[in-house]
CSV table of C-alpha atoms in Angstrom, one decimal:
chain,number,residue,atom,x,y,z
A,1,UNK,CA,-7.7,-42.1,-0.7
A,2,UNK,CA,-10.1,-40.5,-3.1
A,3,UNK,CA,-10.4,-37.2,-0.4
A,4,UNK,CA,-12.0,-34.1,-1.7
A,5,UNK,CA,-10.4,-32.2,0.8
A,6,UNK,CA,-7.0,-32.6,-0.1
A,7,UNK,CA,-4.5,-30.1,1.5
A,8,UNK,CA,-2.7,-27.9,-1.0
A,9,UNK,CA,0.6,-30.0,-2.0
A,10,UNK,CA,3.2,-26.4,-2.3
A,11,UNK,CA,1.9,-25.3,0.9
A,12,UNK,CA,4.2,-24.8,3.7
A,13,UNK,CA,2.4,-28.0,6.2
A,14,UNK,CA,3.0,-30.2,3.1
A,15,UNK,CA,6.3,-29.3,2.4
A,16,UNK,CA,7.6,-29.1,5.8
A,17,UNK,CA,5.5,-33.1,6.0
A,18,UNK,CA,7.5,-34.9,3.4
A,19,UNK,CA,10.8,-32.9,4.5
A,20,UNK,CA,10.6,-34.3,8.1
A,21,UNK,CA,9.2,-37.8,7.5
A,22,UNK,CA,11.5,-38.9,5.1
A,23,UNK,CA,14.7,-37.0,7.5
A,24,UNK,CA,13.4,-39.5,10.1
A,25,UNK,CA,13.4,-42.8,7.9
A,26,UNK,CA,16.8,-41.6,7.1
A,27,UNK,CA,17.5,-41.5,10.4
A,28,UNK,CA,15.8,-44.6,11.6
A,29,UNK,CA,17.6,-46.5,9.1
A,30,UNK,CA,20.6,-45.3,9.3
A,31,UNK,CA,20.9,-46.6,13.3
A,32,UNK,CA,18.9,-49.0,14.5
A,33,UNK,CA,19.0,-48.8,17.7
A,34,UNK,CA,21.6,-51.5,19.5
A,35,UNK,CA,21.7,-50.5,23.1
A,36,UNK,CA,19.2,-48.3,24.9
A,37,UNK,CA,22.2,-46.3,26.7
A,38,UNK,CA,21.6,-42.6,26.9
A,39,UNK,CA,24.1,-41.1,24.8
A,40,UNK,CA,23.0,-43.0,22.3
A,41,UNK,CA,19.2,-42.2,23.2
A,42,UNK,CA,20.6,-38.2,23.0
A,43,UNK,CA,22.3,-38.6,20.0
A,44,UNK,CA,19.4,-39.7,18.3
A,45,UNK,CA,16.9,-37.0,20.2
A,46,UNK,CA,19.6,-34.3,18.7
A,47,UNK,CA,19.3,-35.4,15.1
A,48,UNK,CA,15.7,-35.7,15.3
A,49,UNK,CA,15.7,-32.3,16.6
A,50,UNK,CA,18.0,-31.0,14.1
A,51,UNK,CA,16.0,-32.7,11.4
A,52,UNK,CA,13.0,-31.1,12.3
A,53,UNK,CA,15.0,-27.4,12.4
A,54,UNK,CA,16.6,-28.1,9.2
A,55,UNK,CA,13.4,-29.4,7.4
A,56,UNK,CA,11.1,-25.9,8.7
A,57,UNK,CA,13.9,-23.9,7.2
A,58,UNK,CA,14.5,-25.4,4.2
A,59,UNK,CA,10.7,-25.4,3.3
A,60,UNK,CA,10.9,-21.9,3.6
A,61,UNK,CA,13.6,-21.6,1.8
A,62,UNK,CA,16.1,-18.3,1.8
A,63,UNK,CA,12.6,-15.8,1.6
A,64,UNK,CA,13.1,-15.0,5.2
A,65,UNK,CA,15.8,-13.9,7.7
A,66,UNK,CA,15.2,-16.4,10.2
A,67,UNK,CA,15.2,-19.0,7.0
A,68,UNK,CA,18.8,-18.3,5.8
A,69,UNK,CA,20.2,-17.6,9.5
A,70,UNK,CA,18.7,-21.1,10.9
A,71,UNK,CA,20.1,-22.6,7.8
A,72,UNK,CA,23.5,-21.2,7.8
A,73,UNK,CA,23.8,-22.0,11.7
A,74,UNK,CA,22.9,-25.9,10.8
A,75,UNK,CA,25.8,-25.9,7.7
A,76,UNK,CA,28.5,-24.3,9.8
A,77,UNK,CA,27.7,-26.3,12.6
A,78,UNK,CA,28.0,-29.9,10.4
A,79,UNK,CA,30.8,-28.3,9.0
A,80,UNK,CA,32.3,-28.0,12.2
A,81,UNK,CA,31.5,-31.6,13.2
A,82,UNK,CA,32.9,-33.4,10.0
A,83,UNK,CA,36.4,-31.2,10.1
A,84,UNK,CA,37.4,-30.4,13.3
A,85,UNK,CA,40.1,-28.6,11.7
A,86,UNK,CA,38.4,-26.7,8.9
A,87,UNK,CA,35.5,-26.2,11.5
A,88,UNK,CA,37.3,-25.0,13.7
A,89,UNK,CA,38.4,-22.2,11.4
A,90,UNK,CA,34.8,-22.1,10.2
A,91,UNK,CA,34.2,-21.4,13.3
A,92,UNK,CA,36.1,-18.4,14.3
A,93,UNK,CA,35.1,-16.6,10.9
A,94,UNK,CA,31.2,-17.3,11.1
A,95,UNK,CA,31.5,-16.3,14.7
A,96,UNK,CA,33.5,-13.2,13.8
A,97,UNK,CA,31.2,-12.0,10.8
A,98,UNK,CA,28.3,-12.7,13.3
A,99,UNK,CA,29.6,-10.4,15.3
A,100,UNK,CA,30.9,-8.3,13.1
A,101,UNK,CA,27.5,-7.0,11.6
A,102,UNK,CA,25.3,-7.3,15.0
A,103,UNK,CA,28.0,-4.4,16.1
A,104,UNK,CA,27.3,-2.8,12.9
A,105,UNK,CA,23.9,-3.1,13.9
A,106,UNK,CA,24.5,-1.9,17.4
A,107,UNK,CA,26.0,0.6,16.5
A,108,UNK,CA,23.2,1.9,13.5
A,109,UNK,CA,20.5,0.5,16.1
A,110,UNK,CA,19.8,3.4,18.2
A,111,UNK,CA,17.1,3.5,21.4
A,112,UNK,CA,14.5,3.5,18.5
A,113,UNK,CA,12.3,5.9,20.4
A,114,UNK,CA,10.1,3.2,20.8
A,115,UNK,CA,11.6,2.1,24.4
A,116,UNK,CA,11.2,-1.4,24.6
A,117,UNK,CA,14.8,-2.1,24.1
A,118,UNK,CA,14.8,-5.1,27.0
A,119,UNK,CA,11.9,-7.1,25.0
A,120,UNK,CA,12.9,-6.3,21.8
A,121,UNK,CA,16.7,-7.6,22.6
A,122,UNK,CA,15.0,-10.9,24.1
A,123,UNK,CA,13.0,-11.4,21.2
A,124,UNK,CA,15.9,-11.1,19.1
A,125,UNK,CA,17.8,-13.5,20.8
A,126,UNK,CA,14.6,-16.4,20.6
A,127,UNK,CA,14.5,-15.6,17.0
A,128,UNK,CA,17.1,-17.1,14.9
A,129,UNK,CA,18.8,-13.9,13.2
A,130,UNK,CA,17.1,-11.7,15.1
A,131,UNK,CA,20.4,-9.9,16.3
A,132,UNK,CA,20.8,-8.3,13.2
A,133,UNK,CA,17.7,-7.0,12.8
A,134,UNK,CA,15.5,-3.5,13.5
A,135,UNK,CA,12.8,-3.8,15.3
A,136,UNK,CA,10.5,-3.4,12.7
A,137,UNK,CA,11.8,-6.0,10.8
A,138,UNK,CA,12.2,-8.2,13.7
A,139,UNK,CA,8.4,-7.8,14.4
A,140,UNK,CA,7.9,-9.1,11.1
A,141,UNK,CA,9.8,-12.2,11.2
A,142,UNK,CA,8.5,-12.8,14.4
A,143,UNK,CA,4.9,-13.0,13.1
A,144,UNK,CA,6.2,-15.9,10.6
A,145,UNK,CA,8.3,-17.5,12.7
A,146,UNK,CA,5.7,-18.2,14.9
A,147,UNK,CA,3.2,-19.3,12.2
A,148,UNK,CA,5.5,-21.6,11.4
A,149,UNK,CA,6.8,-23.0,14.7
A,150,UNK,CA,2.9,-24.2,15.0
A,151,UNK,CA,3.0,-25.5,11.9
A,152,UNK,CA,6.1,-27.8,12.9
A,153,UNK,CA,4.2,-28.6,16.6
A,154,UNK,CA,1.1,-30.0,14.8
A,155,UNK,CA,2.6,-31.9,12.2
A,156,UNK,CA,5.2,-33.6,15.2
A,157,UNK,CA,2.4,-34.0,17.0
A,158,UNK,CA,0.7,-35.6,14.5
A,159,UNK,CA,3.4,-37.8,14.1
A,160,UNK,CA,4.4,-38.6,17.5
A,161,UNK,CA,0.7,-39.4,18.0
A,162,UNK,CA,1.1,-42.1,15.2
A,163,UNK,CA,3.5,-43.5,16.5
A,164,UNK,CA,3.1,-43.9,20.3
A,165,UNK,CA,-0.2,-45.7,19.6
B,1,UNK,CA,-21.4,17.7,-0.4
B,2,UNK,CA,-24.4,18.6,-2.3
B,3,UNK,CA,-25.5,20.7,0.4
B,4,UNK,CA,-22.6,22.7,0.1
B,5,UNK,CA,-22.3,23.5,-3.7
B,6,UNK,CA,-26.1,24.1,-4.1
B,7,UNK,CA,-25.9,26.7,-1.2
B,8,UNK,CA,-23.1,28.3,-3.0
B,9,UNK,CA,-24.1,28.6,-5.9
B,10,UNK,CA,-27.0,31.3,-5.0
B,11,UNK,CA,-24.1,33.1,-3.5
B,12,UNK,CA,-21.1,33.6,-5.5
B,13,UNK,CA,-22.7,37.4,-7.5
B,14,UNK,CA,-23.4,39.4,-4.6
B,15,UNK,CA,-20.7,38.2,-3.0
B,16,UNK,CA,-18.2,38.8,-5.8
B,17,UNK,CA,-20.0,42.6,-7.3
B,18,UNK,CA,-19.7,43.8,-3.5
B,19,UNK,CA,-16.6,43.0,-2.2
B,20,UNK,CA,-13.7,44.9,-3.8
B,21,UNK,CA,-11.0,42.1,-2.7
B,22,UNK,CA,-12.3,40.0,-4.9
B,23,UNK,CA,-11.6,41.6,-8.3
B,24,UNK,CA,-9.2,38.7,-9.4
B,25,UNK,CA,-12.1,36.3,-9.0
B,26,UNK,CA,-13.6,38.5,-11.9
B,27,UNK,CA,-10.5,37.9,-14.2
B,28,UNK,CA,-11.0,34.3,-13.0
B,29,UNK,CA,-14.2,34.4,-14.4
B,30,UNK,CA,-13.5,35.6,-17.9
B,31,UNK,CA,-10.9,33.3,-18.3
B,32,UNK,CA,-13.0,30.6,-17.7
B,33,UNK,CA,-16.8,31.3,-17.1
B,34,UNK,CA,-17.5,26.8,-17.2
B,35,UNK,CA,-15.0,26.9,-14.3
B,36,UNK,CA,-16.0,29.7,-12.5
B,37,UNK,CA,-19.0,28.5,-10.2
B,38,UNK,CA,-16.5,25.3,-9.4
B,39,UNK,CA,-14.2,27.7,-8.1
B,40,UNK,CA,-16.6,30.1,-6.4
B,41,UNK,CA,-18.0,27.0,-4.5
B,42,UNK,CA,-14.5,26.3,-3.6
B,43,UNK,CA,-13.3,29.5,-2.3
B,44,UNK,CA,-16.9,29.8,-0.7
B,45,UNK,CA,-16.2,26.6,0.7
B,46,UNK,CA,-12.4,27.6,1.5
B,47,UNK,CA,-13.6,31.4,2.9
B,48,UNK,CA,-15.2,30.2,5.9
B,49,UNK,CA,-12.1,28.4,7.1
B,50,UNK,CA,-8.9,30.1,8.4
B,51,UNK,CA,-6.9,29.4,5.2
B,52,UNK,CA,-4.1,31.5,3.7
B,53,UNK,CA,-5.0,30.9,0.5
B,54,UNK,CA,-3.6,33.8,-1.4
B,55,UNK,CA,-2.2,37.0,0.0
B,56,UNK,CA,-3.0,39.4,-2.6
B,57,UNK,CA,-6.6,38.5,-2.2
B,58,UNK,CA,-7.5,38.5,1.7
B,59,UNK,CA,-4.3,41.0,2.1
B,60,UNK,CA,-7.0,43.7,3.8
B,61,UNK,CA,-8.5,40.8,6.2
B,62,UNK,CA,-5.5,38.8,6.8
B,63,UNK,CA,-4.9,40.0,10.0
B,64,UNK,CA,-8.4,39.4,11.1
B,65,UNK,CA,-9.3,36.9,9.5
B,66,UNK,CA,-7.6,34.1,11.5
B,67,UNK,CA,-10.7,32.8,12.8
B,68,UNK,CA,-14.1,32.1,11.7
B,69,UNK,CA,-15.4,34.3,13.6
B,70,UNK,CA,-13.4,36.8,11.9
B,71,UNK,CA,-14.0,35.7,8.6
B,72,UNK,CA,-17.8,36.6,9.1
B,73,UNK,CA,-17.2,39.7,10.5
B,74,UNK,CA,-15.5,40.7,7.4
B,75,UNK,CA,-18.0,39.3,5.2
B,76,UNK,CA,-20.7,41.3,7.3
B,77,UNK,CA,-18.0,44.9,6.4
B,78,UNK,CA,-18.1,44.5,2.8
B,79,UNK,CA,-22.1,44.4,3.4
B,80,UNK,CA,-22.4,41.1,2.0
B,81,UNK,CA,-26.1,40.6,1.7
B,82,UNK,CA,-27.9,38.4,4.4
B,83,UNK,CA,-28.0,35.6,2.5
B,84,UNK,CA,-24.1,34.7,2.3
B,85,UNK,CA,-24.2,35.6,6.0
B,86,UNK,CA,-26.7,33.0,7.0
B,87,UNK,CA,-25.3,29.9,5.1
B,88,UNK,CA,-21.7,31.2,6.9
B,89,UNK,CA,-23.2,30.6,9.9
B,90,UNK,CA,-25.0,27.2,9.2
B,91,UNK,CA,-21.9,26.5,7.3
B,92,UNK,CA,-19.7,27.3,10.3
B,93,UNK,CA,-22.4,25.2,12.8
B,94,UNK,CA,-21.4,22.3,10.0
B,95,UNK,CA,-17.9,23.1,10.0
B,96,UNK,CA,-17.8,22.3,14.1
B,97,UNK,CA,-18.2,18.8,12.8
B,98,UNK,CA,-14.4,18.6,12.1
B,99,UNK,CA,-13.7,15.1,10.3
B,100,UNK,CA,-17.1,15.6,7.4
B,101,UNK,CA,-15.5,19.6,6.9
B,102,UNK,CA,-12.3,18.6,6.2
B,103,UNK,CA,-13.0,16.0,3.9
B,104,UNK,CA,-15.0,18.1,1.9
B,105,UNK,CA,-12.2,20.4,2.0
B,106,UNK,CA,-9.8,17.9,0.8
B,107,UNK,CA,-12.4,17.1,-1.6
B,108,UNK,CA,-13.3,20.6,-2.9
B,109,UNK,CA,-9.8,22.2,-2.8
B,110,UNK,CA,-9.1,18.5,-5.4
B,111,UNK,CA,-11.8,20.5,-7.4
B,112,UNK,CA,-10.5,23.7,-7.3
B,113,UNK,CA,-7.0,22.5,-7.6
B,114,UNK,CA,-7.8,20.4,-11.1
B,115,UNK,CA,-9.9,23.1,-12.6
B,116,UNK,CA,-8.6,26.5,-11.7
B,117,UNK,CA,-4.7,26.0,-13.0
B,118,UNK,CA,-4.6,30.0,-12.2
B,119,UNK,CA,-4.9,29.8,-8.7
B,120,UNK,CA,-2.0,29.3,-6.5
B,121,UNK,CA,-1.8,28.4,-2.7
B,122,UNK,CA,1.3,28.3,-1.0
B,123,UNK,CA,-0.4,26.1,1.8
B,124,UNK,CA,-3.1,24.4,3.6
B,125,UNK,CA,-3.7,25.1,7.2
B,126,UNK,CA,-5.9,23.3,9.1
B,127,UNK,CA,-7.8,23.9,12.5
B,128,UNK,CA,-7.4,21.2,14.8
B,129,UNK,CA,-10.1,22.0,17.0
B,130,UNK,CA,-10.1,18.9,18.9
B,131,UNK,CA,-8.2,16.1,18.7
B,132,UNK,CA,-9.3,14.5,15.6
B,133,UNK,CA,-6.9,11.6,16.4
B,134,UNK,CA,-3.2,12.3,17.3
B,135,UNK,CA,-1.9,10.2,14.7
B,136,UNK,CA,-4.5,10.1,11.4
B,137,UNK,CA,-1.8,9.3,9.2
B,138,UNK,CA,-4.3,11.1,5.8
B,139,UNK,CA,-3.4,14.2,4.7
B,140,UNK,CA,-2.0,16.5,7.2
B,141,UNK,CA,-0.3,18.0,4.6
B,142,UNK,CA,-1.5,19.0,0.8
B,143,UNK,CA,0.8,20.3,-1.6
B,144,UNK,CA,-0.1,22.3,-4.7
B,145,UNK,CA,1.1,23.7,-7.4
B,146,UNK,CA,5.0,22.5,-8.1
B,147,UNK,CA,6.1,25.7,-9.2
B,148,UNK,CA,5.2,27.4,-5.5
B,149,UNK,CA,7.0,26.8,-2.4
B,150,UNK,CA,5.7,24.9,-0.3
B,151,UNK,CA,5.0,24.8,3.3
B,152,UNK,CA,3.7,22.5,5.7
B,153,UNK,CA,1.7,23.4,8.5
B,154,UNK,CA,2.3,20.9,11.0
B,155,UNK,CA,-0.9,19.5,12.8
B,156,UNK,CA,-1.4,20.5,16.5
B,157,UNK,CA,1.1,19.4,18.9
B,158,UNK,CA,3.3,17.8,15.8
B,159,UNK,CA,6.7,18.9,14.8
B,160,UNK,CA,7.3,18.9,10.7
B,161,UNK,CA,11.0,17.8,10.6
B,162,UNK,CA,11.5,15.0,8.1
B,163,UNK,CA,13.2,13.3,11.0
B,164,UNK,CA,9.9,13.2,13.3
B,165,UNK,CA,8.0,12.9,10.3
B,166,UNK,CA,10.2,9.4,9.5
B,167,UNK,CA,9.7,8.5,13.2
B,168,UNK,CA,5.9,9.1,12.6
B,169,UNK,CA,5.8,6.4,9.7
B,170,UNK,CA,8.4,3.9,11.5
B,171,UNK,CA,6.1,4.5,14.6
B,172,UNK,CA,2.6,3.8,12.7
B,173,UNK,CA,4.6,0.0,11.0
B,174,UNK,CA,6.0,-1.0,14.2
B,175,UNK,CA,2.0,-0.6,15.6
B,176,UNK,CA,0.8,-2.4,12.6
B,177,UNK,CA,2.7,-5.2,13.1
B,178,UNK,CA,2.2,-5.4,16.3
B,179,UNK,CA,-1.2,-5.4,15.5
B,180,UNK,CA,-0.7,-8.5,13.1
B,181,UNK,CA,0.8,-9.9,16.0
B,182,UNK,CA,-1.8,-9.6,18.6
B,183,UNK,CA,-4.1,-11.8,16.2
B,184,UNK,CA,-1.6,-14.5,16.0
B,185,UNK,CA,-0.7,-14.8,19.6
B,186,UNK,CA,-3.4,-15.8,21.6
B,187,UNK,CA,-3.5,-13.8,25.2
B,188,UNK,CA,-2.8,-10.4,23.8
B,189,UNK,CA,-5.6,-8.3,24.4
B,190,UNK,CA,-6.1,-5.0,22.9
B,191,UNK,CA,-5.8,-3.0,26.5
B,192,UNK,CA,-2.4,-4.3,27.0
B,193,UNK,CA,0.8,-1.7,26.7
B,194,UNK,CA,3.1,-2.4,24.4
B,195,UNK,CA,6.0,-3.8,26.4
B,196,UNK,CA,3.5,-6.7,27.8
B,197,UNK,CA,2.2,-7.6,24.1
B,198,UNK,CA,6.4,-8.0,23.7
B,199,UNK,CA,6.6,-10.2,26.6
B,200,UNK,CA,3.3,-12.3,25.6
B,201,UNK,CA,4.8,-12.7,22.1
B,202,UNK,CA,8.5,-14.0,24.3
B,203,UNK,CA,6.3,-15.9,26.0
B,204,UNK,CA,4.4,-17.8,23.4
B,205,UNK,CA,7.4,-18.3,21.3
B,206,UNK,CA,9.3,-19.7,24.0
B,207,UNK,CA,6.8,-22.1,24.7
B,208,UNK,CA,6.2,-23.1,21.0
B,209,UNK,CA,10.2,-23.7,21.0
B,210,UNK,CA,9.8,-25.8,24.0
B,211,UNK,CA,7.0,-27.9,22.7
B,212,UNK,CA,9.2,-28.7,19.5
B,213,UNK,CA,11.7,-29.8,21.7
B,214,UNK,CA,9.5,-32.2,23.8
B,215,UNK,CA,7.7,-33.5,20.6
B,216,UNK,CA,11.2,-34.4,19.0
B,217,UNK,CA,12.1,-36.4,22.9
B,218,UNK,CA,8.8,-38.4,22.1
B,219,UNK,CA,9.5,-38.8,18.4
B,220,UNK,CA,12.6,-40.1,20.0
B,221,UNK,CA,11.1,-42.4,22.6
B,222,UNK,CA,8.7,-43.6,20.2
B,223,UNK,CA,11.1,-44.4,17.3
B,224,UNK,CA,13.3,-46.4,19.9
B,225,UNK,CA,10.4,-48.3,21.3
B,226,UNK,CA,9.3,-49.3,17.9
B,227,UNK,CA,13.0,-50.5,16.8
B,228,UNK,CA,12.8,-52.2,19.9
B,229,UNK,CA,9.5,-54.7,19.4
B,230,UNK,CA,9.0,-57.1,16.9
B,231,UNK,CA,8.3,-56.2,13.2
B,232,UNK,CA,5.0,-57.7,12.8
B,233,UNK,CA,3.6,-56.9,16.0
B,234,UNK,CA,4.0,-53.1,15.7
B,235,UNK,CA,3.3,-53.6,11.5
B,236,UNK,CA,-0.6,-54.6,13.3
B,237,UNK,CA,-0.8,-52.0,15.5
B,238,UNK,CA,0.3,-49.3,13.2
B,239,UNK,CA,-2.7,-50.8,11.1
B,240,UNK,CA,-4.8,-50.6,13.8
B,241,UNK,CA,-4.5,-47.3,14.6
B,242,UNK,CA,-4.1,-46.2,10.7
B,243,UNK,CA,-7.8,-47.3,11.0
B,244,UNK,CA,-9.0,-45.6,13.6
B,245,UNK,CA,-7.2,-42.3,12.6
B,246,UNK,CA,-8.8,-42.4,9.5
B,247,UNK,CA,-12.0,-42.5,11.2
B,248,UNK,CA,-11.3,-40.0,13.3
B,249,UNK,CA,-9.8,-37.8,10.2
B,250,UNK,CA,-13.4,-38.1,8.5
B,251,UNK,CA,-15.1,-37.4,11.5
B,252,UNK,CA,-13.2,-33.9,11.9
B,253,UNK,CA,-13.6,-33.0,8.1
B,254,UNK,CA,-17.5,-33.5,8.7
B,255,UNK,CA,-17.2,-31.6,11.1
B,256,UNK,CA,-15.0,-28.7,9.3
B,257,UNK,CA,-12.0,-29.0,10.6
B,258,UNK,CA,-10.2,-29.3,7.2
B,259,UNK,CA,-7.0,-27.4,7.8
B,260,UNK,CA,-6.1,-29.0,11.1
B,261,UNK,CA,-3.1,-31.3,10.5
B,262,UNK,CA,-4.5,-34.1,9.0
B,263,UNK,CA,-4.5,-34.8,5.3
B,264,UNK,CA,-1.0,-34.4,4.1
B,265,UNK,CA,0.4,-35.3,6.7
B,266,UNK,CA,-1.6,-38.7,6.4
B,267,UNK,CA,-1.1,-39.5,3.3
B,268,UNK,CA,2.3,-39.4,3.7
B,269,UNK,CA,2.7,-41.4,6.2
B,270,UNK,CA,0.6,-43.9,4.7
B,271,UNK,CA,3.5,-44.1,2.2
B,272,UNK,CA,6.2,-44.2,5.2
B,273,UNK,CA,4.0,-47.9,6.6
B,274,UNK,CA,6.2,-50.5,5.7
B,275,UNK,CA,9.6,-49.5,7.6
């Protein structure tokens, strides 16, 4: 394809493009599909999904908060699912430093004298990471979380369109 | 601005020879004679507003000479002649247009500041005569001379604590960004409140979540159909359509529509064919 208008190769609709694609010929080859049951239609709708998660955040890297908070959910949550055991201790301490610093958080996040407190605890909870965050901040990575959520909805969409003919 | 310093500099003798405050201006001037019309047309400039520049100098009129108004009438009691009497007035008539005043205030009392080392303010205070903007973040406050004290006036209304003045700045990012934020999210119109902007943005977010979700379901349908057929039936119509989305790819970039999805996202796919 001798196109003039190639895309840039480092930017973020590339990246997140060869990420996802070749997560789902892993995933395709992994499991071909035997039996058309459910479960096993769910199963393979959750690791598409988490594919697709894990693929946005590792193109951006650790340079945002949402980034390294998406990416440490996905670890400790494979960590939980290959050792029960391990995970389950996993668990408990990623859970309890979670916790730990939003009530630091609470406690250092006052009423902010802005007064949208109900919005701005919503929009925190949509945001991955957004519980530790001021608002200010959490404005911020809103603004890029959002540029790239359409970023992953075209390219899927793309995709999906490819493939459903 | 030229206006200004040309009108002054007819002034500055009589002015000076007549009024007896103004001896140190004298000294001023044999210090530094190059200086000393830059720093008449300053104080000129900074005379007809309601500045405490320097005690020792207006110490006779401080107490009247609050307002303009004042400040003429004590020009008129040292029997200024009528010519620095007539550019106070048009220079007052100009001064009722706050936001140009000020700036050449900000701008002359820069002058004055870099070329007359000797003279020493302890602070700025400004007339807000009408609301020139609550929130104008520029110079409400100007500070001079390290050695001095200084204090801030606060602008009308406005405390000066350095906590409200922190809230002020955290106030003026969180607006900013929500700014940014408004030209992302589509259905955000400038009129709205803040809190419905906040529930626009939950909104749109919410939605975008829910579309990744849906798309990954039809990635999923679609990837199970496909196992499901026979290889070389869906190899042809994965060619097929390849074709036509090319087409339909050079069609868009004709038509400008470079950035939308297409090209990467193509070519790599091109490389996924053959499954």
């Amino acid at each position: 394809m001798n196109n003039p208008h190639h895309l840039n190769p480092t930017s973020l609709k590339s990246r997140f493009t060869t990420r996802f694609l070749r997560a789902l010929t892993k995933i395709r080859a992994q499991k071909p599909i035997s039996s058309s049951s459910p479960t096993e239609i769910f199963r393979r709708y959750r690791r598409i999904k988490v594919a697709a998660d894990k693929s946005m955040a590792y193109s951006v890297r650790s340079r945002r908060i949402w980034s390294r908070a998406m990416l440490w959910k996905l670890r400790s949550r494979s960590y939980r699912r290959q050792d029960p055991c391990s995970g389950r201790r996993s668990g408990k301490t990623s859970q309890a430093i979670m916790k730990k610093s939003s009530n630091e958080n609470t406690t250092t996040r006052r009423e902010d004298g802005v007064g949208f407190v109900e919005e701005a605890d919503e929009l925190r909870q949509l945001v991955p990471g957004g519980e530790t965050m001021n608002l200010c901040n959490l404005l911020d990575e809103t603004a890029h979380y959002i540029k790239c959520l359409t970023t992953q909805v075209q390219v899927m969409k793309k995709i999906a369109d490819f493939y459903s003919f | 601005m030229a206006d200004f310093s040309e009108q002054s500099y007819r002034q500055p003798f009589p002015f000076l020879d007549i009024d007896p405050t103004m001896e140190s201006l004298t000294q001023f001037a044999e210090l530094n004679p190059q200086s000393f019309i830059l720093d008449n047309s300053a104080f000129n400039f900074q005379t007809f507003f309601p500045l405490s520049i320097n005690d020792s100098l207006f110490s006779n009129q401080a107490s009247q000479g609050e307002t303009m108004s004042g400040f003429i009438h004590n020009s008129n009691q040292s029997s200024v002649s009528a010519q620095p009497i007539f550019s106070a007035k048009t220079e007052v008539e100009e001064i009722s247009n706050k936001r140009k005043a000020l700036d050449i205030l900000e701008s002359s009392s820069g002058n004055s500041s870099s070329s007359s080392p000797q003279v020493s303010e302890t602070g700025i205070k400004r007339r807000n005569n009408s609301g020139r903007g609550k929130r104008a973040k520029s110079n409400e406050k100007e500070m001079e001379k390290p050695k001095e004290v200084v204090h801030v006036r606060a602008r009308r209304g406005q405390a000066t604590d350095s906590h409200s003045l922190a809230e002020r700045v955290r106030r003026g990012k969180i607006n900013e960004r929500l700014r940014c934020l408004q030209d992302i999210v589509p259905g955000c119109y400038k009129t709205m409140g803040m809190a419905l902007m906040l529930d626009e943005i939950i909104n749109y977010v919410q939605s975008l979540q829910n579309q990744v979700e849906f798309l990954s379901m039809k990635l999923t349908a679609a990837s199970t159909y496909y196992d499901f057929n026979s290889e070389s039936d869906a190899m042809e119509r994965m060619q097929r359509r390849k074709a036509e989305e090319a087409k339909e790819l050079e069609r868009l970039m004709r038509e400008g529509y470079v950035g939308i999805g297409g090209v990467a996202c193509f070519h790599s796919s091109s490389t996924y064919g053959p499954l």
